[in-house]
XYZ file of N, CA and C in Angstrom:
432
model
N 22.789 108.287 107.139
C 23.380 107.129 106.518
C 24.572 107.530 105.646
N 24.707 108.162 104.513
C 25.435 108.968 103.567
C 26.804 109.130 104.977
N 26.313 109.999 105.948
C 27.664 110.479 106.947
C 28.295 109.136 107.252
N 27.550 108.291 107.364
C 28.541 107.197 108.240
C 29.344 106.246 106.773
N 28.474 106.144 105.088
C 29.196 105.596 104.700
C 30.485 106.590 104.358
N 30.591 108.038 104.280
C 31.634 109.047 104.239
C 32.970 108.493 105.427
N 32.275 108.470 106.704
C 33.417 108.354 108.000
C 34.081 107.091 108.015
N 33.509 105.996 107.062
C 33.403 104.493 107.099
C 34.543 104.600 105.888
N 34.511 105.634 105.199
C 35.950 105.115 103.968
C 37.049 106.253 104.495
N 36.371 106.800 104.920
C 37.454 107.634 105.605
C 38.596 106.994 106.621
N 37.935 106.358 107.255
C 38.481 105.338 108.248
C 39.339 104.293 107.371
N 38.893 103.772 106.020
C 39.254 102.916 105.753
C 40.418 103.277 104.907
N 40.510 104.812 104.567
C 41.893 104.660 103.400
C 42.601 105.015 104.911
N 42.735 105.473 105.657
C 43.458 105.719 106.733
C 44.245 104.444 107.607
N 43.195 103.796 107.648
C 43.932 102.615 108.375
C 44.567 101.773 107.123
N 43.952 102.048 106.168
C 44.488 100.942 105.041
C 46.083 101.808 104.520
N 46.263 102.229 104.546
C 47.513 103.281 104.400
C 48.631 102.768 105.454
N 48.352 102.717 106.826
C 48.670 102.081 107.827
C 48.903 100.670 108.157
N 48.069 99.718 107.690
C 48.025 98.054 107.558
C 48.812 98.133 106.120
N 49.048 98.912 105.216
C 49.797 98.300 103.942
C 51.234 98.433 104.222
N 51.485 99.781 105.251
C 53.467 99.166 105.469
C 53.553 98.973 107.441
N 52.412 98.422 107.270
C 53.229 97.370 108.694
C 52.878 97.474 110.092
N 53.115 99.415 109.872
C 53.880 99.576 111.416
C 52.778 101.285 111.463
N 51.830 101.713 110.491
C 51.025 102.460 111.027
C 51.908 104.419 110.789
N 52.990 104.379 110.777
C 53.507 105.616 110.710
C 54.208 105.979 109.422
N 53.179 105.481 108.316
C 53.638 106.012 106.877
C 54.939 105.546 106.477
N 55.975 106.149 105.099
C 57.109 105.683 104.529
C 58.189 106.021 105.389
N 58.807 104.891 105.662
C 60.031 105.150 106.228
C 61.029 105.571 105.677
N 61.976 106.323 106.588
C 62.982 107.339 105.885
C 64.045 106.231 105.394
N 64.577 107.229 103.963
C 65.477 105.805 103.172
C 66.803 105.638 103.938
N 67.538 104.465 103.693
C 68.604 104.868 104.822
C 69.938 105.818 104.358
N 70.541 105.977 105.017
C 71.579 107.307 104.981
C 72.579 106.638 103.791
N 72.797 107.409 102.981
C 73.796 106.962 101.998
C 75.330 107.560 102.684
N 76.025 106.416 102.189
C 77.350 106.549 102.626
C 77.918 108.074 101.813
N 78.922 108.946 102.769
C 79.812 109.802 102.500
C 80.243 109.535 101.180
N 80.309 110.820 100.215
C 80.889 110.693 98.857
C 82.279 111.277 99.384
N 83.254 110.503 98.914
C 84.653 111.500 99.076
C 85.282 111.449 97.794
N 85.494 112.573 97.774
C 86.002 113.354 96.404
C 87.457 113.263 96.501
N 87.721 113.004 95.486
C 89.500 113.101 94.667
C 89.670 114.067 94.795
N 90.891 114.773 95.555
C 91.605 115.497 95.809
C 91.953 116.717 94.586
N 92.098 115.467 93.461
C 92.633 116.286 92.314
C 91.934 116.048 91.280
N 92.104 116.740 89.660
C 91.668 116.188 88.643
C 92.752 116.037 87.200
N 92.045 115.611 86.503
C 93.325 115.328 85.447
C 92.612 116.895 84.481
N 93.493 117.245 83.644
C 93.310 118.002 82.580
C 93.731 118.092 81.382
N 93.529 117.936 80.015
C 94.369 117.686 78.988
C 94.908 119.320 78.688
N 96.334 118.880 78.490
C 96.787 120.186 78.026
C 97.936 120.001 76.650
N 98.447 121.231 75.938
C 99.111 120.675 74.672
C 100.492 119.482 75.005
N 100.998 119.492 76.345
C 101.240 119.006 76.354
C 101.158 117.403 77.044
N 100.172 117.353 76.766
C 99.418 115.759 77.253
C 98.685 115.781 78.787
N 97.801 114.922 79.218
C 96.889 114.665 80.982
C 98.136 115.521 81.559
N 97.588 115.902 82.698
C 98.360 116.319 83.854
C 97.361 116.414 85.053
N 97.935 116.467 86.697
C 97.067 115.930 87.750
C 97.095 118.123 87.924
N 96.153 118.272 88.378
C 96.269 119.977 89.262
C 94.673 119.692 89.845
N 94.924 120.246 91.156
C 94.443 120.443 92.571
C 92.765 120.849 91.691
N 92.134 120.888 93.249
C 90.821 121.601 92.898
C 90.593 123.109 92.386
N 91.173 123.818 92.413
C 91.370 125.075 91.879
C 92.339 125.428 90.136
N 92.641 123.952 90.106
C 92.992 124.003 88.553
C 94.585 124.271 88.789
N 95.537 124.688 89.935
C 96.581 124.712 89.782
C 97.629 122.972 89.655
N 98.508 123.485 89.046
C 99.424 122.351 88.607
C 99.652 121.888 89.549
N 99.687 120.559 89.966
C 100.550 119.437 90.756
C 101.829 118.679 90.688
N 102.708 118.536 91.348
C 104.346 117.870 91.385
C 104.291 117.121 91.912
N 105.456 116.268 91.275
C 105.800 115.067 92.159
C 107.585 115.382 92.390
N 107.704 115.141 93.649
C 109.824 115.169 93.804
C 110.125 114.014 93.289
N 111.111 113.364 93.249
C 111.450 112.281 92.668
C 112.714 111.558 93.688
N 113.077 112.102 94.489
C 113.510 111.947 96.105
C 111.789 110.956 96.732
N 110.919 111.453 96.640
C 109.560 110.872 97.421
C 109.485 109.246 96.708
N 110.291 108.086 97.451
C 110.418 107.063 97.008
C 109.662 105.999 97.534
N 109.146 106.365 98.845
C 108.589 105.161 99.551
C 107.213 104.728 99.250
N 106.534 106.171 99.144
C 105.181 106.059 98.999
C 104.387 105.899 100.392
N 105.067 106.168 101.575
C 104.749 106.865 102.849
C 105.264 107.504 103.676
N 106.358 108.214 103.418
C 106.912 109.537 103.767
C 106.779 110.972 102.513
N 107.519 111.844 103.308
C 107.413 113.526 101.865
C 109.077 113.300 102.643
N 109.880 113.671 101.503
C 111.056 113.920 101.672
C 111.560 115.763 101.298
N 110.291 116.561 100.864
C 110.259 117.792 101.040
C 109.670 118.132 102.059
N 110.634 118.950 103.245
C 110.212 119.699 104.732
C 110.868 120.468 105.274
N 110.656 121.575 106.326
C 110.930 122.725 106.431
C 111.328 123.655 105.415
N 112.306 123.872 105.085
C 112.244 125.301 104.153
C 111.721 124.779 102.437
N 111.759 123.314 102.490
C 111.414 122.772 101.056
C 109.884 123.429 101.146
N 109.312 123.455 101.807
C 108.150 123.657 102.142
C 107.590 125.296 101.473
N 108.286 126.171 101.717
C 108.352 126.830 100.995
C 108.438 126.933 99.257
N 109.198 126.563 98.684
C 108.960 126.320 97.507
C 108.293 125.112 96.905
N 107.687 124.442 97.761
C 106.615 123.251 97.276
C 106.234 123.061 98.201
N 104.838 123.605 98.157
C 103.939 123.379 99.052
C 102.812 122.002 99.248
N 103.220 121.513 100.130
C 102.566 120.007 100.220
C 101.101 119.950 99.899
N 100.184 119.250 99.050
C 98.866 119.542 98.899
C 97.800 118.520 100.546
N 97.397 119.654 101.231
C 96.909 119.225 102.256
C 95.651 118.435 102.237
N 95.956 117.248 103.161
C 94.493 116.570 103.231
C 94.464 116.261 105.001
N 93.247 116.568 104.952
C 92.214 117.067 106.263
C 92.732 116.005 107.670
N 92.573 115.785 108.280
C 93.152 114.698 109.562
C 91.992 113.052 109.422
N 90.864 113.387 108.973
C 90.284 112.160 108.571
C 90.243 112.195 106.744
N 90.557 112.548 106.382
C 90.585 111.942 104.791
C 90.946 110.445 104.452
N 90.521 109.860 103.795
C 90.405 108.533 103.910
C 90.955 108.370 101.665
N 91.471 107.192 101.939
C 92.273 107.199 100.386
C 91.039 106.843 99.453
N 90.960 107.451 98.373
C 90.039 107.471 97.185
C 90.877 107.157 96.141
N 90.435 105.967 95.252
C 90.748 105.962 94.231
C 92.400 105.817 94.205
N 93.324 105.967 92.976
C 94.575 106.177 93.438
C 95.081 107.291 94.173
N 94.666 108.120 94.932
C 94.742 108.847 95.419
C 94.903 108.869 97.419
N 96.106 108.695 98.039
C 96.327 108.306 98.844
C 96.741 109.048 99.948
N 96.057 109.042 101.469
C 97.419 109.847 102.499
C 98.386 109.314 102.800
N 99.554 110.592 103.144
C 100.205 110.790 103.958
C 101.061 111.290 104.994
N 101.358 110.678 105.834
C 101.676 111.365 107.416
C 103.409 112.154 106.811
N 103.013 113.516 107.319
C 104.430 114.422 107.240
C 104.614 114.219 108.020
N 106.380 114.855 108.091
C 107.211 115.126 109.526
C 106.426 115.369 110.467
N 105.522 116.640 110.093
C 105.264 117.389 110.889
C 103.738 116.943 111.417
N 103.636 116.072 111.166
C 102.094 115.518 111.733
C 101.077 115.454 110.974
N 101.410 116.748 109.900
C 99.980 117.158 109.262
C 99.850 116.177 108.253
N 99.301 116.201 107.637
C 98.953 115.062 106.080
C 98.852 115.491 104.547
N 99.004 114.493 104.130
C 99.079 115.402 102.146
C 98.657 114.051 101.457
N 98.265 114.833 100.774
C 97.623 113.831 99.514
C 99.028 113.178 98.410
N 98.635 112.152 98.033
C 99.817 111.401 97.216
C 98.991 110.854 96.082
N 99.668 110.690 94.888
C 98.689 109.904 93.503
C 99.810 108.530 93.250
N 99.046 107.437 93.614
C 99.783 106.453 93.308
C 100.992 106.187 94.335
N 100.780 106.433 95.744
C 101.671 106.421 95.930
C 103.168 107.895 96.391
N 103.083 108.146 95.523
C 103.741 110.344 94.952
C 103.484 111.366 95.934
N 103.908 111.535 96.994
C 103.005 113.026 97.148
C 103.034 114.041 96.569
N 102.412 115.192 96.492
C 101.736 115.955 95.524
C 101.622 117.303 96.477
N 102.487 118.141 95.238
C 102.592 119.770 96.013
C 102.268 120.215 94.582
N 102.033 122.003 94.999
C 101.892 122.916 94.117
C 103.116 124.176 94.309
N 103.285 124.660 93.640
C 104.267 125.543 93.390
C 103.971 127.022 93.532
N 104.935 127.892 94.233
C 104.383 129.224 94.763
C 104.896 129.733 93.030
N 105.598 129.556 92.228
C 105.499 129.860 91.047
C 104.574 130.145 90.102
N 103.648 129.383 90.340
C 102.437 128.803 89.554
C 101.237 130.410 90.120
N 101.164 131.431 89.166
C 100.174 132.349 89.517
C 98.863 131.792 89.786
N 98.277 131.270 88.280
C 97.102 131.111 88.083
C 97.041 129.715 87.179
N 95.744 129.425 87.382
C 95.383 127.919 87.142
C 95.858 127.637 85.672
N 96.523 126.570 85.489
C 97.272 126.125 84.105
C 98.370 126.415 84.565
N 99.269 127.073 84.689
C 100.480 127.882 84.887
C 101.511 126.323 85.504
N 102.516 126.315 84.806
C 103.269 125.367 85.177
C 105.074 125.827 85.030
N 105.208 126.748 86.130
C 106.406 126.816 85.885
C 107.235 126.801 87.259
N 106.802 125.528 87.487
C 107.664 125.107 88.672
C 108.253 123.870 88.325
N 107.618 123.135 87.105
C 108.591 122.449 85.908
C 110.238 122.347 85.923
N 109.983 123.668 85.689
C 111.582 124.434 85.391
C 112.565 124.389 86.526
N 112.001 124.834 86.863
C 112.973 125.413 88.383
C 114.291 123.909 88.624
N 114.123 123.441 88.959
C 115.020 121.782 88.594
C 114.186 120.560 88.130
N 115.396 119.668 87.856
C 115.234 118.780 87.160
C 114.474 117.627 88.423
N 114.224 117.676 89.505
C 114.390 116.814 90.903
C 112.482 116.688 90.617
N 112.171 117.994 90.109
C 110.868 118.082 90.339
C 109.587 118.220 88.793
N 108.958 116.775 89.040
C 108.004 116.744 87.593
C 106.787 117.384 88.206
N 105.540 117.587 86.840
C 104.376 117.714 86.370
C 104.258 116.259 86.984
N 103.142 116.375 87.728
C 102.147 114.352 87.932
C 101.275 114.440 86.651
N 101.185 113.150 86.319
C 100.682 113.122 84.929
C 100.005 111.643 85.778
N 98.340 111.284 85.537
C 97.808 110.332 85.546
C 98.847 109.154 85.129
N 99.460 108.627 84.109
C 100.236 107.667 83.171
C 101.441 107.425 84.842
N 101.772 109.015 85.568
C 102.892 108.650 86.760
C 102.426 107.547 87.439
């Protein structure tokens, strides 16, 4: 007697586990959360006020020729001394943070509109001395 009332609740948290969501095969998996896509860049305060620099902490530019807000008017040898900040062939726009299509097919990230290079000047992260070099070419500052 004892065995069968044992097999008798046994049975019963089992199926009752089963009759409480529905369908007999326990918690269903939660559904897939959408892709996080990350900002390209971040802001940083420095003495001299926010400024935008890449994931590695180097400084970011804007030309001031880059008027449309969907072309880079720096290419081929500009390319060299400002290097376009690359975004992937599906990157999708986050935040103010926007693509766009180069000459050359490939893609770059833009803030507001801006596209956005880094400078072979620039050693190490903070380093902003591609500033200098002319007047054509700013620091992106969040406020741009």
């Amino acid at each position: 007697m004892f065995r069968c009332i044992v097999a008798a609740a046994a049975i019963a948290l089992a199926s009752g586990h089963a009759l409480a969501n529905g369908h007999g095969g326990g918690d269903s998996p939660p559904p897939p959360k959408p892709e996080a896509t990350t900002a390209p860049a971040k802001v940083v305060l420095t003495k001299q006020g926010p400024k935008l620099v890449d994931l590695k902490g180097m400084t970011l530019y804007y030309y001031e020729r880059d008027t449309t807000g969907k072309t880079s008017n720096c290419n081929g040898k500009c390319t060299e001394s400002w290097v376009p900040l690359a975004a992937t062939t599906d990157a999708k726009a986050v935040g103010d943070f926007t693509v766009i299509n180069r000459n050359d097919g490939s893609k770059m990230w833009a803030y507001r509109y801006r596209p956005l290079y880094t400078s072979p000047a620039d050693k190490a992260p903070g380093d902003a001395n591609g500033n200098a070099m002319t007047l054509q070419w700013r620091i992106a500052r969040p406020g741009d």
